CSV table of C-alpha atoms and ligand atoms in Angstrom, one decimal:
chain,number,residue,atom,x,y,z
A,185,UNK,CA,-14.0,-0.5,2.2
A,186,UNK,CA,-12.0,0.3,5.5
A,187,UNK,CA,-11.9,-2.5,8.1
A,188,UNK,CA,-14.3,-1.6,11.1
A,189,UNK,CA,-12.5,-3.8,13.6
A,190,UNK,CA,-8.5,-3.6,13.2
A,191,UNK,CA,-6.4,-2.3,10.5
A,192,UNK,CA,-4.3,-4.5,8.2
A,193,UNK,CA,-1.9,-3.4,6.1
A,194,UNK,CA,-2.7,-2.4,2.2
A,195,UNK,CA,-1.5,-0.4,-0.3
A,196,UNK,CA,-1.5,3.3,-0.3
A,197,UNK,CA,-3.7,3.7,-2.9
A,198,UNK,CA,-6.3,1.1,-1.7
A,199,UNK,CA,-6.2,3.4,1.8
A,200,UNK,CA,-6.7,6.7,0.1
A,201,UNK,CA,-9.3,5.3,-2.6
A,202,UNK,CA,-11.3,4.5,1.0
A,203,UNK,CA,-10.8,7.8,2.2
A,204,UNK,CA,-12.3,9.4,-1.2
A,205,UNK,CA,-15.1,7.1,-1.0
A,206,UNK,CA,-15.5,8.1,3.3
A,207,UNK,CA,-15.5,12.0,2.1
A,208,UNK,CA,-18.3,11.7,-0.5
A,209,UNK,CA,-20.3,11.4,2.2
A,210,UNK,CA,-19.9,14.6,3.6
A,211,UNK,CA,-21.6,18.0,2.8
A,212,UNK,CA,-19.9,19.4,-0.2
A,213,UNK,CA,-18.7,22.6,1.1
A,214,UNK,CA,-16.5,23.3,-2.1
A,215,UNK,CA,-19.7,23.6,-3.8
A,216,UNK,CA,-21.4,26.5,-2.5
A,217,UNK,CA,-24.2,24.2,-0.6
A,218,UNK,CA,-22.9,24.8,2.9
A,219,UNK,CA,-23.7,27.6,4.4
A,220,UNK,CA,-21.4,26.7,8.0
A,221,UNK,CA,-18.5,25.2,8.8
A,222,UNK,CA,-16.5,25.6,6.0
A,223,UNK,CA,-14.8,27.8,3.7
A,224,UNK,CA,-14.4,28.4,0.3
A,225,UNK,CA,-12.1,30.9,-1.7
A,226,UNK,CA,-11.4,29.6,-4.9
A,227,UNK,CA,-9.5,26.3,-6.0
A,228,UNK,CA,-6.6,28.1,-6.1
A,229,UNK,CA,-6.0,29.5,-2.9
A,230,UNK,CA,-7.0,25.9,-1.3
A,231,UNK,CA,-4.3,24.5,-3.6
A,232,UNK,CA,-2.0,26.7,-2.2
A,233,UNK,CA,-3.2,25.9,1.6
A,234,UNK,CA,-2.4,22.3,0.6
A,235,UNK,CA,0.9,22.0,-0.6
A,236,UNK,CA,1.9,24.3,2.6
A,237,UNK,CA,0.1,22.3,4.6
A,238,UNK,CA,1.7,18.9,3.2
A,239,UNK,CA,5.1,20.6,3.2
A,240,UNK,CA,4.9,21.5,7.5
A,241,UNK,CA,2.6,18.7,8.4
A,242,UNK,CA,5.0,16.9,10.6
A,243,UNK,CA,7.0,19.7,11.9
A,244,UNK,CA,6.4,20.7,15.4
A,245,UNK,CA,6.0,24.5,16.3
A,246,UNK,CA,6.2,23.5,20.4
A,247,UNK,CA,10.1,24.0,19.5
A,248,UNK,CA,11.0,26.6,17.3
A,249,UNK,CA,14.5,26.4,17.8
A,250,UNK,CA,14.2,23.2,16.5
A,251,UNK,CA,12.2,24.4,13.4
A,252,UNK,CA,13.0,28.7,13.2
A,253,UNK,CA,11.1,28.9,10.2
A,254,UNK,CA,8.0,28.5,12.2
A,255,UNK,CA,8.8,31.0,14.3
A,256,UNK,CA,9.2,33.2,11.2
A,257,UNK,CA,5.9,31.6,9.9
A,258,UNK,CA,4.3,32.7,13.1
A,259,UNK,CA,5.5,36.4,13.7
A,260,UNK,CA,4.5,37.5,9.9
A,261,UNK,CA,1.1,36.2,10.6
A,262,UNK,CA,0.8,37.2,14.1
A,263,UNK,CA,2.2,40.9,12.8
A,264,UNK,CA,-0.4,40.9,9.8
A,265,UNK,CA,-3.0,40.0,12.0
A,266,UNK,CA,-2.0,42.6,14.6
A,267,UNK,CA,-2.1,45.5,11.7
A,268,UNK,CA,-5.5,44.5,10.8
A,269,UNK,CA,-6.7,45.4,14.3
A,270,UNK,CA,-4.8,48.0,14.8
A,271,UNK,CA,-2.2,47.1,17.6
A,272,UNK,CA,0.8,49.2,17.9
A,273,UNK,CA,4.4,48.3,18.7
A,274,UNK,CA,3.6,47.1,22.1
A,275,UNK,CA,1.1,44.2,20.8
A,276,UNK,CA,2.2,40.8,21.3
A,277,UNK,CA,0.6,37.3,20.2
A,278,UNK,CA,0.4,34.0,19.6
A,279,UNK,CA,-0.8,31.5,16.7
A,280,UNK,CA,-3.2,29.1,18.1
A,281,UNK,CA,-4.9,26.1,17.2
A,282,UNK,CA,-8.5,27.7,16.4
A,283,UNK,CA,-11.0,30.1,18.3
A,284,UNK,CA,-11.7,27.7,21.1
A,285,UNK,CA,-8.4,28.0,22.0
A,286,UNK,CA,-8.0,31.3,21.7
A,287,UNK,CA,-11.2,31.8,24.0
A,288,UNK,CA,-10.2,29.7,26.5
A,289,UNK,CA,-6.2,31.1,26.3
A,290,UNK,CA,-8.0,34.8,26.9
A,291,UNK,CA,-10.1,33.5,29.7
A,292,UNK,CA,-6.6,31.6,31.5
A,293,UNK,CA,-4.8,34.8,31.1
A,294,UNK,CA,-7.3,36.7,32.7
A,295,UNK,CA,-7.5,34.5,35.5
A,296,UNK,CA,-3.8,34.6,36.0
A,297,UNK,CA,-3.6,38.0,36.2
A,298,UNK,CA,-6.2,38.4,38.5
A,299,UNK,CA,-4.5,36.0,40.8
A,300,UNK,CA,-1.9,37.8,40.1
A,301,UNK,CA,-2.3,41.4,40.5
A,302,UNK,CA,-5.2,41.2,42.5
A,303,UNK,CA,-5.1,37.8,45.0
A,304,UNK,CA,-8.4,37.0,43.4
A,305,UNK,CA,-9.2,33.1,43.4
A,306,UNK,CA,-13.1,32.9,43.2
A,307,UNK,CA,-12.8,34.8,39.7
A,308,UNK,CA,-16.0,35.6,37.8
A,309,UNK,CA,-16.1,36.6,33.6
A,310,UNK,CA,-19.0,38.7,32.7
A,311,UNK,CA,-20.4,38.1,29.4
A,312,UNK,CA,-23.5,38.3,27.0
A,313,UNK,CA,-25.4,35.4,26.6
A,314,UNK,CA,-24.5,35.5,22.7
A,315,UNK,CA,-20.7,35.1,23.6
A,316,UNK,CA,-19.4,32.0,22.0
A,317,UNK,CA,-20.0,28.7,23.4
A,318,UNK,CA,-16.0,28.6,24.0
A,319,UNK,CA,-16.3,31.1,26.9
A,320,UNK,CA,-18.2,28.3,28.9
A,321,UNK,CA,-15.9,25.5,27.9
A,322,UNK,CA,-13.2,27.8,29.5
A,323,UNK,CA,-15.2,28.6,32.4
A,324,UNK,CA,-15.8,24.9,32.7
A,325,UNK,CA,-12.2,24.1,32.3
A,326,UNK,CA,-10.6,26.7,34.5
A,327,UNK,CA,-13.0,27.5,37.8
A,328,UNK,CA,-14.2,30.5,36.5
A,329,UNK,CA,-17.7,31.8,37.3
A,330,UNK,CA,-19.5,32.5,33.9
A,331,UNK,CA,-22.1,35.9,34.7
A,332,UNK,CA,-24.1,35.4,31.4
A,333,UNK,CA,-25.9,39.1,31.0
A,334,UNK,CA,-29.7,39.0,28.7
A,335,UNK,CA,-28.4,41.0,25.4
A,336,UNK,CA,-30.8,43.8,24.4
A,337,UNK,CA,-33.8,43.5,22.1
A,338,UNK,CA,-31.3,44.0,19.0
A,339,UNK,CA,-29.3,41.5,20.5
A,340,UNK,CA,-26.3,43.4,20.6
A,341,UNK,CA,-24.7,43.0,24.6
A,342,UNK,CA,-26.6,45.6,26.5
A,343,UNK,CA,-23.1,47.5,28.8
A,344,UNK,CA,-25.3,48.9,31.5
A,345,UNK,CA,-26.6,45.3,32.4
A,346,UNK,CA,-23.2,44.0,32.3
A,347,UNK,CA,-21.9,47.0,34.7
A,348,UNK,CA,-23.7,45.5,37.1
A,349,UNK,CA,-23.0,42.4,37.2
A,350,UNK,CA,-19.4,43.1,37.7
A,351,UNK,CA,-17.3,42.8,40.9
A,352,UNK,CA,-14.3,42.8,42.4
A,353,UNK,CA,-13.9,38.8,41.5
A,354,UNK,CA,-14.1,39.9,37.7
A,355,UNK,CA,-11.1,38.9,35.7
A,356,UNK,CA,-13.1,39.2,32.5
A,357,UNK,CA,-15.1,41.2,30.2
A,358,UNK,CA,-16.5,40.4,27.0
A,359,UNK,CA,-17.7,41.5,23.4
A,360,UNK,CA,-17.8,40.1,19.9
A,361,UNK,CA,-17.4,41.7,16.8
A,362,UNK,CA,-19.8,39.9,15.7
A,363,UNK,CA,-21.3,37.4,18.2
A,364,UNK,CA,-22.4,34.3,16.4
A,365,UNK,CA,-25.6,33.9,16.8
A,366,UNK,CA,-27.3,36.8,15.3
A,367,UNK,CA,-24.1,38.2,13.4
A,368,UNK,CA,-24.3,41.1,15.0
A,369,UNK,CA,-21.4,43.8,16.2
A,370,UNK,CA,-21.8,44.3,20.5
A,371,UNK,CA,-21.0,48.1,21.5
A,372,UNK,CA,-17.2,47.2,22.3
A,373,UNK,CA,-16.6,50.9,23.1
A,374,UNK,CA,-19.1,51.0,25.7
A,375,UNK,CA,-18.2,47.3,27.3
A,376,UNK,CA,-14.2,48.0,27.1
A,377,UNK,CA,-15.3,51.3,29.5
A,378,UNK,CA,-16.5,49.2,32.0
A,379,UNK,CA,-13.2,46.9,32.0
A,380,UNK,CA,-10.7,50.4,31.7
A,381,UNK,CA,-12.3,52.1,34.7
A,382,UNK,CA,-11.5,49.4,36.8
A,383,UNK,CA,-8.3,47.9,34.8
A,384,UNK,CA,-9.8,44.5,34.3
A,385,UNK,CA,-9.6,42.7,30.7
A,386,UNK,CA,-11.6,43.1,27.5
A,387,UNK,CA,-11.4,40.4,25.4
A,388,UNK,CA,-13.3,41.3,21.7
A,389,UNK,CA,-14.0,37.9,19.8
A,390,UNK,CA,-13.6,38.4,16.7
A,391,UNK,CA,-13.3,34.6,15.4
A,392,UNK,CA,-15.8,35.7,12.5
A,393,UNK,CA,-15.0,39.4,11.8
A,394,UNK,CA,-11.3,39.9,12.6
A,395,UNK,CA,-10.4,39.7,8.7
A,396,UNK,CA,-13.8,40.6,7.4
A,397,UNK,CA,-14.0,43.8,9.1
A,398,UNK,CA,-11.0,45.5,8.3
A,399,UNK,CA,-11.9,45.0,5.2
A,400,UNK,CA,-14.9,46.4,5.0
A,401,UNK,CA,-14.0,49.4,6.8
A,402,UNK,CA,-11.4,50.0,3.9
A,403,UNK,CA,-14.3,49.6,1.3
A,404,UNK,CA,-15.6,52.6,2.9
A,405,UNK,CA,-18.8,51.0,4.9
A,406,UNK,CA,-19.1,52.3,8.5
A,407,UNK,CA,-17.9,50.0,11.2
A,408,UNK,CA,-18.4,50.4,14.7
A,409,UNK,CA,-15.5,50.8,16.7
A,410,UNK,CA,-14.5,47.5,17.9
A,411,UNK,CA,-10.8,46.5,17.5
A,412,UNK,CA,-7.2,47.9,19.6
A,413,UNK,CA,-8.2,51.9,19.0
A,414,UNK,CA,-10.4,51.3,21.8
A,415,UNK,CA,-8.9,52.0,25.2
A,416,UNK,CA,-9.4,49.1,26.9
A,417,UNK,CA,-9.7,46.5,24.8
A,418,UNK,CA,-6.7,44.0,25.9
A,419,UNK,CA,-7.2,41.5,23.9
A,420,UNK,CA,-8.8,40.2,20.2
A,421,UNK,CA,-9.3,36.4,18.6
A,422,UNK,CA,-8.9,36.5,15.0
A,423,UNK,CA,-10.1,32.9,13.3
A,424,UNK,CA,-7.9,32.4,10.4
A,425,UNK,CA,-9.0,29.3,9.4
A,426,UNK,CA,-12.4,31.3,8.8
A,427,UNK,CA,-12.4,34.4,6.7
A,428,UNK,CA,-8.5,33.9,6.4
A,429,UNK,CA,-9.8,31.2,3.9
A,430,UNK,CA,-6.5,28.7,5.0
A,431,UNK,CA,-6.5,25.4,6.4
A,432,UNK,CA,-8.5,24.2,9.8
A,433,UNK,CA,-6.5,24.6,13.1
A,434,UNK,CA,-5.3,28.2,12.9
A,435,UNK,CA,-6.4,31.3,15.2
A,436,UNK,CA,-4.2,34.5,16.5
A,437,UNK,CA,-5.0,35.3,20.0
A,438,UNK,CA,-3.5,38.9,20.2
A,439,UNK,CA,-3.0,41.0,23.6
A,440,UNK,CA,-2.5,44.5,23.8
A,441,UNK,CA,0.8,44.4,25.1
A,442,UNK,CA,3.9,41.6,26.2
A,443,UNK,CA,2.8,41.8,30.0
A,444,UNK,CA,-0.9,41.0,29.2
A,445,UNK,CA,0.5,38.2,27.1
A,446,UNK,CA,2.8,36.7,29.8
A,447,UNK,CA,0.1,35.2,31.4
A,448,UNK,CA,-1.0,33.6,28.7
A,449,UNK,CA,2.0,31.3,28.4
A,450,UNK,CA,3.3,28.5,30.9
A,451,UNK,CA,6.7,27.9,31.7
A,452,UNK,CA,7.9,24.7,33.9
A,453,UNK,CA,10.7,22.4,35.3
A,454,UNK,CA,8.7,20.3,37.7
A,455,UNK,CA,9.1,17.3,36.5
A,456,UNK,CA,12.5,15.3,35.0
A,457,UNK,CA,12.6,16.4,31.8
A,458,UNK,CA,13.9,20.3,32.0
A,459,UNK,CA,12.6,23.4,31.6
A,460,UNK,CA,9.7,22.9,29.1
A,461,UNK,CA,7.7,26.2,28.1
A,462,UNK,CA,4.7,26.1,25.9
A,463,UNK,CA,2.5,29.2,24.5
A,464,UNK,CA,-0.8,27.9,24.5
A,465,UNK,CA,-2.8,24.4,25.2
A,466,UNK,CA,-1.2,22.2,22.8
A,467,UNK,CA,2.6,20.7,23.2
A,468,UNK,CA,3.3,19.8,19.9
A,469,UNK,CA,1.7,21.7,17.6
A,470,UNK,CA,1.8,20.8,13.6
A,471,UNK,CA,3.8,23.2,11.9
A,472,UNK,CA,0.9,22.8,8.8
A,473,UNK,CA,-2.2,25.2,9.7
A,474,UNK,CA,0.8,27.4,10.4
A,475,UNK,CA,2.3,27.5,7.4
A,476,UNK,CA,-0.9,27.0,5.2
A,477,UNK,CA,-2.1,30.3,7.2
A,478,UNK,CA,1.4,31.6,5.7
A,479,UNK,CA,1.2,30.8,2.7
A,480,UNK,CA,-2.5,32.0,2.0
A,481,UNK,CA,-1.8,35.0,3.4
A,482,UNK,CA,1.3,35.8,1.7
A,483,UNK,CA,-0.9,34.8,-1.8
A,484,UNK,CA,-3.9,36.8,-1.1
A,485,UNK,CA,-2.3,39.7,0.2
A,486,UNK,CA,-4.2,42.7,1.4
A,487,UNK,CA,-5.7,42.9,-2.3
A,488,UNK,CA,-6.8,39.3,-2.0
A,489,UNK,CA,-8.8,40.0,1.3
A,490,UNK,CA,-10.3,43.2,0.1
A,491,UNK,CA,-11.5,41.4,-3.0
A,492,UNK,CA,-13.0,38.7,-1.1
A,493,UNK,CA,-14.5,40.1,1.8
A,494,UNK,CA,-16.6,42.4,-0.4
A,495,UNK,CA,-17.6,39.2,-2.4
A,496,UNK,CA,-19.1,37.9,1.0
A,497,UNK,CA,-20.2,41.0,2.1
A,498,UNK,CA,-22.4,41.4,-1.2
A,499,UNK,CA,-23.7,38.1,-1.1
A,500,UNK,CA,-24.9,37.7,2.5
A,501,UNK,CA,-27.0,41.6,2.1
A,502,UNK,CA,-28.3,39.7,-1.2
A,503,UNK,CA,-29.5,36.9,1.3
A,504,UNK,CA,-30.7,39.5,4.1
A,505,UNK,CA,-32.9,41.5,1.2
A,506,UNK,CA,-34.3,38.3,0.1
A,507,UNK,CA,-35.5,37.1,3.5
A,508,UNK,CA,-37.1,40.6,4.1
A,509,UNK,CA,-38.9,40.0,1.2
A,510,UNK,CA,-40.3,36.9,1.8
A,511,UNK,CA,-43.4,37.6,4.6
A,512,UNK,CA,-42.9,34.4,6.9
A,513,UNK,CA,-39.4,34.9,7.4
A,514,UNK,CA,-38.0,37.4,10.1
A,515,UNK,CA,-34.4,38.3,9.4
A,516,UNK,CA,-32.9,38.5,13.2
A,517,UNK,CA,-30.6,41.5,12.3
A,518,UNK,CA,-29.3,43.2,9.2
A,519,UNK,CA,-26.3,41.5,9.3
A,520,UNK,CA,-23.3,43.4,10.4
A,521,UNK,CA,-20.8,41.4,8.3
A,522,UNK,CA,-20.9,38.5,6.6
A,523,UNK,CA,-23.5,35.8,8.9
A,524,UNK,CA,-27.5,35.9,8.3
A,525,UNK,CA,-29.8,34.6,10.9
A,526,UNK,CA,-33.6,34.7,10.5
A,527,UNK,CA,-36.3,32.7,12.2
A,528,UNK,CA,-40.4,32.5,11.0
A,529,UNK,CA,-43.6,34.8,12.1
A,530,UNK,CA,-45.6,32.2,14.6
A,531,UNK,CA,-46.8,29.1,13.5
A,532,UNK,CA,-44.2,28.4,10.6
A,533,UNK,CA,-41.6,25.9,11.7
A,534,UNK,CA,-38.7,27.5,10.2
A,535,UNK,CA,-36.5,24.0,11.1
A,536,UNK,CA,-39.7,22.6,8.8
A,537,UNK,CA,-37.8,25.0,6.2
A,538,UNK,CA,-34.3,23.6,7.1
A,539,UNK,CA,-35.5,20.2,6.6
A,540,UNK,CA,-36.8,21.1,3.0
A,541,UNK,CA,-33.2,23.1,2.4
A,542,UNK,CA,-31.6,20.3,3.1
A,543,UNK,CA,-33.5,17.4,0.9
A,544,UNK,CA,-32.4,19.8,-2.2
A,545,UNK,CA,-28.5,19.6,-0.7
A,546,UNK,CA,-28.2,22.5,1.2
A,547,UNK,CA,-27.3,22.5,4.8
A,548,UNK,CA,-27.3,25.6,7.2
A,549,UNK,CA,-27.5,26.0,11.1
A,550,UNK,CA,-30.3,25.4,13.2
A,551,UNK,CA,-30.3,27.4,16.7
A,552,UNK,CA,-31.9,28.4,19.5
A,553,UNK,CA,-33.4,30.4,21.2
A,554,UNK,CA,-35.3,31.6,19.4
A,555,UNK,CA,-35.2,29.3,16.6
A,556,UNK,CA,-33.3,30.1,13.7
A,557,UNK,CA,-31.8,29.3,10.8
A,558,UNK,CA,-28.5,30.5,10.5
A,559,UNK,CA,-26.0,31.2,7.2
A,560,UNK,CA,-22.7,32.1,7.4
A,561,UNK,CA,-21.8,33.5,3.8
A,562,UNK,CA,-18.5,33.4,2.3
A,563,UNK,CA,-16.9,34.5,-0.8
A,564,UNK,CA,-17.7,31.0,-2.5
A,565,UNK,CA,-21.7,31.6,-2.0
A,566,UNK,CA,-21.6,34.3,-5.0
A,567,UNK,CA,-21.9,31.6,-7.2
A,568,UNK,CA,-24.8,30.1,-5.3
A,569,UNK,CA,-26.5,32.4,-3.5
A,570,UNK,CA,-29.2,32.6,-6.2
A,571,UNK,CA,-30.1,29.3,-6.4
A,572,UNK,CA,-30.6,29.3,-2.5
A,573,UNK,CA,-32.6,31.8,-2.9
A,574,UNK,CA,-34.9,30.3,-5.2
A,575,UNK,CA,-34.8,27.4,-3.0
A,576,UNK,CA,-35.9,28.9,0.1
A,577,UNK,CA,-38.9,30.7,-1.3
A,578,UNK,CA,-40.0,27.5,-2.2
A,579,UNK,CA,-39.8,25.4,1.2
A,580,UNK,CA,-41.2,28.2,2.8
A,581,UNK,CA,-44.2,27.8,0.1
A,582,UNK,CA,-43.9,24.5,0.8
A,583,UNK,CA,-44.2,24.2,4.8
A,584,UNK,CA,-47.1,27.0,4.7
A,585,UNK,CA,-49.1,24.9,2.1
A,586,UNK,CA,-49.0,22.3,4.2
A,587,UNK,CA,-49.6,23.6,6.9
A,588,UNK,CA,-52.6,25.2,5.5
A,589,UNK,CA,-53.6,21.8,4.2
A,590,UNK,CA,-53.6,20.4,7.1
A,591,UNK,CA,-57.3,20.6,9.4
A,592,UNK,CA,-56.4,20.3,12.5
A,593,UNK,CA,-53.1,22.2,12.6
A,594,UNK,CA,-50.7,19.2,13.1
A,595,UNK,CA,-47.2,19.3,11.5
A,596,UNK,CA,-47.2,17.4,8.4
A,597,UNK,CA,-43.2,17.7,7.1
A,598,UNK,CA,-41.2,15.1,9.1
A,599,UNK,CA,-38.7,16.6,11.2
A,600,UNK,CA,-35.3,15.9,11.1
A,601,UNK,CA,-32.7,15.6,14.4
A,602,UNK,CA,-32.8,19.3,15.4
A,603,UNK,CA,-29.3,19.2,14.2
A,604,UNK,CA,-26.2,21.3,16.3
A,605,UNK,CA,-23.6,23.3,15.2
A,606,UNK,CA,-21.4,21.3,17.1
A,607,UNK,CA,-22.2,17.5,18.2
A,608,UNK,CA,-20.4,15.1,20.8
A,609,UNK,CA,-20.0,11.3,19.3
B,202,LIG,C1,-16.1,30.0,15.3
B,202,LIG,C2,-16.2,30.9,16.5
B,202,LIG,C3,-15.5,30.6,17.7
B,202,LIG,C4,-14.9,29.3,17.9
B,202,LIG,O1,-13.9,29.0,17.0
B,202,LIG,P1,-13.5,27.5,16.6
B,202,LIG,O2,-12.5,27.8,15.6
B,202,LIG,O3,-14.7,26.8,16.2
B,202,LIG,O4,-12.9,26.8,17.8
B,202,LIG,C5,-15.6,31.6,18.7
B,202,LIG,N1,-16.3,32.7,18.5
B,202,LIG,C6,-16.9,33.0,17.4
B,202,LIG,C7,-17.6,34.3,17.3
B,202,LIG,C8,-16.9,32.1,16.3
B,202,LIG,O5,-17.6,32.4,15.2
C-alpha cells in the first residue's frame, strides 16, 4: 500500500494497483447507491468523458493562443449552453472550473460594476437564505455584505422581503432555479423585477437545473419562468459537471451581454512578466473538464439530454410519491426537478433513518434546518430507485419500532457524525 511518509519510486502499475485499492473505499456512485455528489449516465458516456479528459489533461486553457482548440472547445459549449437558457446574440460567457466558481465570478462582477458605474465600495448582495453556500464564500472572499432574506413557508425566496432589504449599496440579487436545499424553483420573474427597476444584477443559479430544465420544458411539463427571457436576469450558472453528466471541474457562467461580462475578467501588467489576462479565478486551467464537457456534449446531443433528463425526472417523482406515502416522512416540496428533500413528523429522527440507509450502502445528504434527508436523482437511479425505496420503508419501520420499544423515550439507533455535504480536512 502507498507510503504515508515520502514517496519512492515504483512501477506504474504498483502506483495505480494502490490507487484501485484507495478508491474501493469510496461510495460507489456508478452503482446507483449515491444519491449526491456524483453522477451517473451510462458507461458509455463516462467512457467518452475519459478518453477526452486523458487526451486535454495537460493542456492549459489560461492561453488559448497557445492551444486554439480550447478556445473552440469553449465557445461550442459556452454557445450550447447559452441556447439552453435562451440568450440571444448579445450573450457572452465563460467555461469555469465548477459552480463555486461561477458563484463567486457572478458576485466579483457585480462588485466591479458597482464600483464601477456606481462608486459603490461598501457593496451589499441580497439573497435567500437557501442560495448556495458559494454566495457566502464569495461574500467572504470579496468584502461583500451577504443580506440573507427568510424564504417563504414553501421555501421558495419570498421578492417582497427581499425588496426591502435592498439599497443603494446593492450590487447583487439572487434566485435559483432550483435552490439546493429543498429543490425548489424561486420566483425569478418577480426577484429579476426588483434588480431591473433599479439596473442592478440578477444572478439565477442554476448549478442543478440549467440542463435539466430546458429539458423538461421541451417534454412539455410547465416550468416557471426562470432563465434569459426574463428582463432582468443578467446572468445564469449552468453546472456541467452535474446534469451535463461530463467530468468534475466544469461550469458556464453566462452574462447577458459582453459589457456585463467585462467585469468578470481581469487584465494586468503590474508586475515583470507582461500583460497577463485571465477569465476567471484559476491561471492555468486543464484543458480536460473542457474537453470532456465537449466531447459529452457533442455525444449526447440534444436527444441525449432529452432522454436523460426525463429518466431523472421520472425517477425522483417515483421517490417524492413514495415518501408521501409513507406517514412519518414529510416530503419538503414536490420537487421541481430532479432533487427530493424530506424530513420526519416530530419525534422520528430522520438522520436515525440516514444511519440505517447507510448500513445497507446507500448514502444521501443530511441538512439542516430543518433536518432533512436530501436525494439528488439522476438518470443512473432508474435502475435503483426501487430498491431504495424498499429500503427506506424499512429504516423508517425500523427507527419507529425502536423507538416505540424503548420506555422512556431515549434514542436507541446510534448515531452517526451528522455528516456534511461538504467537509474541511
Ligand atoms: C452544486 C451547486 C453549487 C456549487 O457548485 P460546485 O460545482 O459544487 O462548486 C451552487 N449552486 C447550486 C444550486 C448547486 O447545486
Amino acid at each position: 500500500m502507498a507510503q504515508s511518509e515520502s514517496f519512492s519510486a515504483r512501477t506504474a502499475g504498483d502506483v495505480l494497483a494502490d490507487l484501485e485499492a484507495m478508491s474501493s473505499e469510496d461510495v460507489d456512485w456508478k452503482a446507483g447507491r449515491v444519491f449526491s455528489l456524483a453522477y451517473f449516465a451510462g458507461s458509455d458516456v463516462l467512457d467518452v468523458a475519459e478518453k477526452a479528459h486523458a487526451m486535454y489533461s495537460s493542456a492549459n486553457g489560461l492561453n488559448v493562443d497557445a492551444f486554439p482548440s480550447l478556445r473552440r472547445i469553449q465557445a461550442d459549449v459556452v454557445r450550447t449552453v447559452t441556447r439552453w437558457v435562451h440568450g440571444d446574440s448579445e450573450a457572452a460567457g465563460f467555461m469555469t472550473s465548477g459552480g463555486t466558481e461561477s458563484i463567486l465570478l457572478a458576485v466579483e462582477a457585480s462588485r466591479q460594476r458597482g464600483r464601477h458605474e456606481r462608486r459603490i465600495t461598501s457593496p451589499n448582495v441580497v439573497l435567500p437564505e437557501s442560495a448556495h453556500a458559494a454566495f457566502e464564500k464569495a461574500c467572504s472572499y470579496f468584502g461583500v455584505e451577504s443580506r440573507r432574506i427568510p424564504v417563504r413557508s414553501d421555501w421558495r425566496a419570498d421578492p417582497i422581503q427581499m425588496e426591502q432589504a435592498v439599497d443603494a449599496d446593492t450590487v447583487l440579487i439572487v434566485a435559483s432555479a432550483p435552490q439546493y436545499p429543498q429543490g425548489v424553483i424561486d420566483p425569478v420573474a418577480d426577484i429579476a423585477r426588483i434588480g431591473a427597476e433599479r439596473d442592478v444584477n440578477v444572478h439565477v443559479d442554476a448549478c442543478m437545473g440549467g440542463v435539466v430544465l430546458p429539458f423538461l420544458e421541451m417534454s412539455g411539463e410547465e416550468v416557471p419562468p426562470w432563465d434569459f427571457r426574463v428582463p432582468g436576469v443578467t446572468s445564469i450558472s449552468v453546472d456541467l459537471h452535474k446534469y451535463g453528466y461530463t467530468a468534475k471541474g466544469a461550469s458556464v457562467l453566462v452574462h447577458r451581454n459582453k459589457l456585463l461580462r467585462s467585469y468578470q475578467t481581469f487584465v494586468t501588467d503590474n508586475w515583470l512578466g507582461g500583460l497577463y489576462g485571465s477569465s476567471g479565478i484559476l491561471g492555468t486551467k486543464s484543458g480536460g473538464p473542457m474537453a470532456a464537457a465537449w466531447a459529452v456534449m457533442s455525444y449526447l446531443g440534444d436527444e441525449g439530454y432529452a432522454r436523460l433528463t426525463l429518466q431523472a425526472r421520472r425517477t425522483c417523482q417515483r421517490l417524492a410519491d413514495a415518501i408521501e406515502s409513507i406517514p412519518e416522512l414529510e416530503l419538503r416540496s414536490r420537487p421541481d426537478s430532479t432533487l427530493v428533500s424530506f424530513g420526519a413528523v416530530d419525534g422520528v429522527d430522520v438522520f436515525a433513518i440516514a444511519d440505517l440507509l447507510r448500513a445497507r450502502n446507500w448514502y444521501v445528504d443530511r441538512q439542516s434546518p430543518p433536518d432533512s434527508l436530501h436525494c439528488t436523482i439522476h438518470a443512473g437511479h432508474s435502475a435503483t430507485i426501487d430498491e431504495f425505496i424498499d429500503d427506506l420503508r424499512t429504516c423508517t419501520d425500523a427507527v419507529l419500532t425502536s423507538r416505540t420499544a424503548n420506555t422512556d423515550g431515549a434514542e436507541t439507533i446510534a448515531r452517526e457524525t451528522r455528516g456534511a455535504y461538504g467537509t474541511i480536512e
